[in-house]
Short mmCIF file of C-alpha atoms in Angstrom, two decimals:
data_model
loop_
_atom_site.label_atom_id
_atom_site.label_comp_id
_atom_site.label_asym_id
_atom_site.label_seq_id
_atom_site.Cartn_x
_atom_site.Cartn_y
_atom_site.Cartn_z
CA MET A 1 47.08 13.53 60.23
CA LYS A 2 44.86 11.22 62.72
CA LYS A 3 42.85 8.28 61.35
CA LEU A 4 39.24 8.98 62.17
CA TYR A 5 37.35 5.92 60.90
CA SER A 6 37.35 2.49 59.73
CA ALA A 7 34.76 1.82 56.84
CA SER A 8 33.20 -1.54 56.46
CA ASN A 9 33.16 -0.54 52.60
CA LEU A 10 34.45 2.12 49.97
CA ILE A 11 30.90 3.86 49.85
CA GLU A 12 30.54 3.88 53.46
CA ALA A 13 33.67 5.50 53.87
CA GLN A 14 32.82 7.64 50.67
CA MET A 15 29.97 9.35 52.37
CA ILE A 16 32.14 9.70 55.43
CA LEU A 17 33.98 11.58 53.41
CA CYS A 18 31.64 13.47 51.92
CA LEU A 19 29.65 14.56 55.47
CA LEU A 20 33.69 15.61 56.62
CA GLU A 21 33.65 17.95 53.31
CA HIS A 22 30.70 19.34 54.19
CA ALA A 23 31.69 20.75 57.84
CA TYR A 24 34.82 22.15 56.03
CA ILE A 25 37.42 19.13 57.46
CA PRO A 26 40.18 18.50 55.06
CA ALA A 27 40.35 14.31 55.06
CA LYS A 28 42.03 11.98 53.34
CA LEU A 29 40.84 8.25 51.77
CA PHE A 30 42.78 5.37 52.21
CA ASN A 31 43.06 1.62 51.44
CA THR A 32 40.88 2.53 48.48
CA HIS A 33 42.03 -0.45 46.73
CA ALA A 34 43.17 -2.86 49.38
CA GLN A 35 40.10 -5.23 49.17
CA GLY A 36 42.15 -7.46 46.33
CA GLY A 37 44.92 -8.11 49.20
CA VAL A 38 42.35 -9.62 51.37
CA GLY A 39 43.98 -13.37 51.98
CA GLU A 40 47.23 -12.24 51.75
CA ILE A 41 46.85 -9.69 54.20
CA PRO A 42 44.11 -9.72 57.24
CA PHE A 43 41.01 -8.29 56.50
CA THR A 44 40.69 -5.66 59.09
CA HIS A 45 44.09 -4.14 57.31
CA ALA A 46 41.91 -3.74 54.51
CA TYR A 47 38.93 -1.80 55.81
CA PRO A 48 38.64 1.81 54.04
CA GLU A 49 39.87 4.66 56.22
CA VAL A 50 39.41 8.04 56.86
CA TRP A 51 42.30 10.34 58.21
CA ILE A 52 41.54 13.90 59.16
CA MET A 53 44.34 16.17 58.31
CA GLN A 54 43.96 18.19 60.96
CA ASP A 55 44.56 16.85 64.66
CA ASP A 56 42.61 20.27 65.75
CA ASP A 57 39.66 18.74 63.80
CA PHE A 58 39.34 15.93 65.68
CA LYS A 59 36.80 16.62 68.04
CA LYS A 60 34.19 17.91 65.40
CA ALA A 61 34.59 15.35 63.18
CA ARG A 62 34.46 12.60 65.66
CA SER A 63 30.89 14.02 66.56
CA ILE A 64 29.84 14.09 63.18
CA ILE A 65 30.66 9.88 62.64
CA ASP A 66 28.42 9.99 65.89
CA ALA A 67 25.66 11.28 64.48
CA TYR A 68 26.31 9.48 61.40
CA GLU A 69 26.35 5.89 63.54
CA SER A 70 23.50 7.22 65.39
CA THR A 71 21.16 7.98 62.61
CA SER A 72 18.53 5.18 62.03
CA VAL A 73 17.35 3.91 58.83
CA GLU A 74 14.52 5.09 57.36
CA GLU A 75 12.29 3.57 54.10
CA GLY A 76 11.18 5.41 51.32
CA TYR A 77 12.69 8.59 49.12
CA VAL A 78 12.96 12.15 49.44
CA TYR A 79 13.84 14.73 46.08
CA CYS A 80 16.74 16.81 46.32
CA PRO A 81 15.71 20.16 46.20
CA VAL A 82 18.27 21.23 43.88
CA CYS A 83 18.56 18.32 41.04
CA ARG A 84 15.48 17.01 41.95
CA GLU A 85 17.19 13.04 42.17
CA GLN A 86 15.29 11.03 44.24
CA ASN A 87 17.64 9.28 47.49
CA PRO A 88 17.13 7.21 49.69
CA ARG A 89 15.19 8.91 53.00
CA ASN A 90 18.01 8.22 55.36
CA PHE A 91 20.90 10.10 52.90
CA GLN A 92 21.52 13.22 54.07
CA LEU A 93 23.83 14.19 51.14
CA CYS A 94 22.02 13.71 48.01
CA TRP A 95 23.96 10.92 46.41
CA GLN A 96 23.67 12.76 42.62
CA CYS A 97 25.15 15.99 43.41
CA GLY A 98 26.22 16.18 46.89
CA GLU A 99 23.43 18.88 47.88
CA GLY A 100 22.65 18.39 51.80
CA LEU A 101 19.13 17.14 52.36
CA GLU A 102 18.45 18.39 55.54
CA ILE A 103 15.51 20.91 54.44
CA VAL A 104 14.25 18.42 52.89
CA HIS A 105 14.13 16.02 55.92
CA LEU A 106 12.83 19.00 58.40
CA GLN A 107 10.07 20.07 56.03
CA LEU A 108 9.15 15.90 56.44
CA ASN A 109 9.11 15.86 59.93
CA GLY A 110 6.98 19.25 60.24
CA THR A 111 9.78 21.44 61.98
#
């Protein structure tokens, strides 16, 4: 196991975990309940952490994180092609069903 990412909050950590799952990279989330310990422990020790299970996946997982961090924030909404749920335009996965929104983004960009 190897630590891949320290998220600023639990929602971000869960999004990273979903991105890794869609890339077939097994990962675990740690410190999910550590926020309540802030004050007793340093706040940096309470951040949710994403760990990959197999060290060989680190390079591929790191490239997913880099792509996530370099994605610009876009305003507006897109609709999931599977469940038709409304999602913020900058989402890569549907928050409702977890389906990838890449096709929708490709259509919006005209490619």
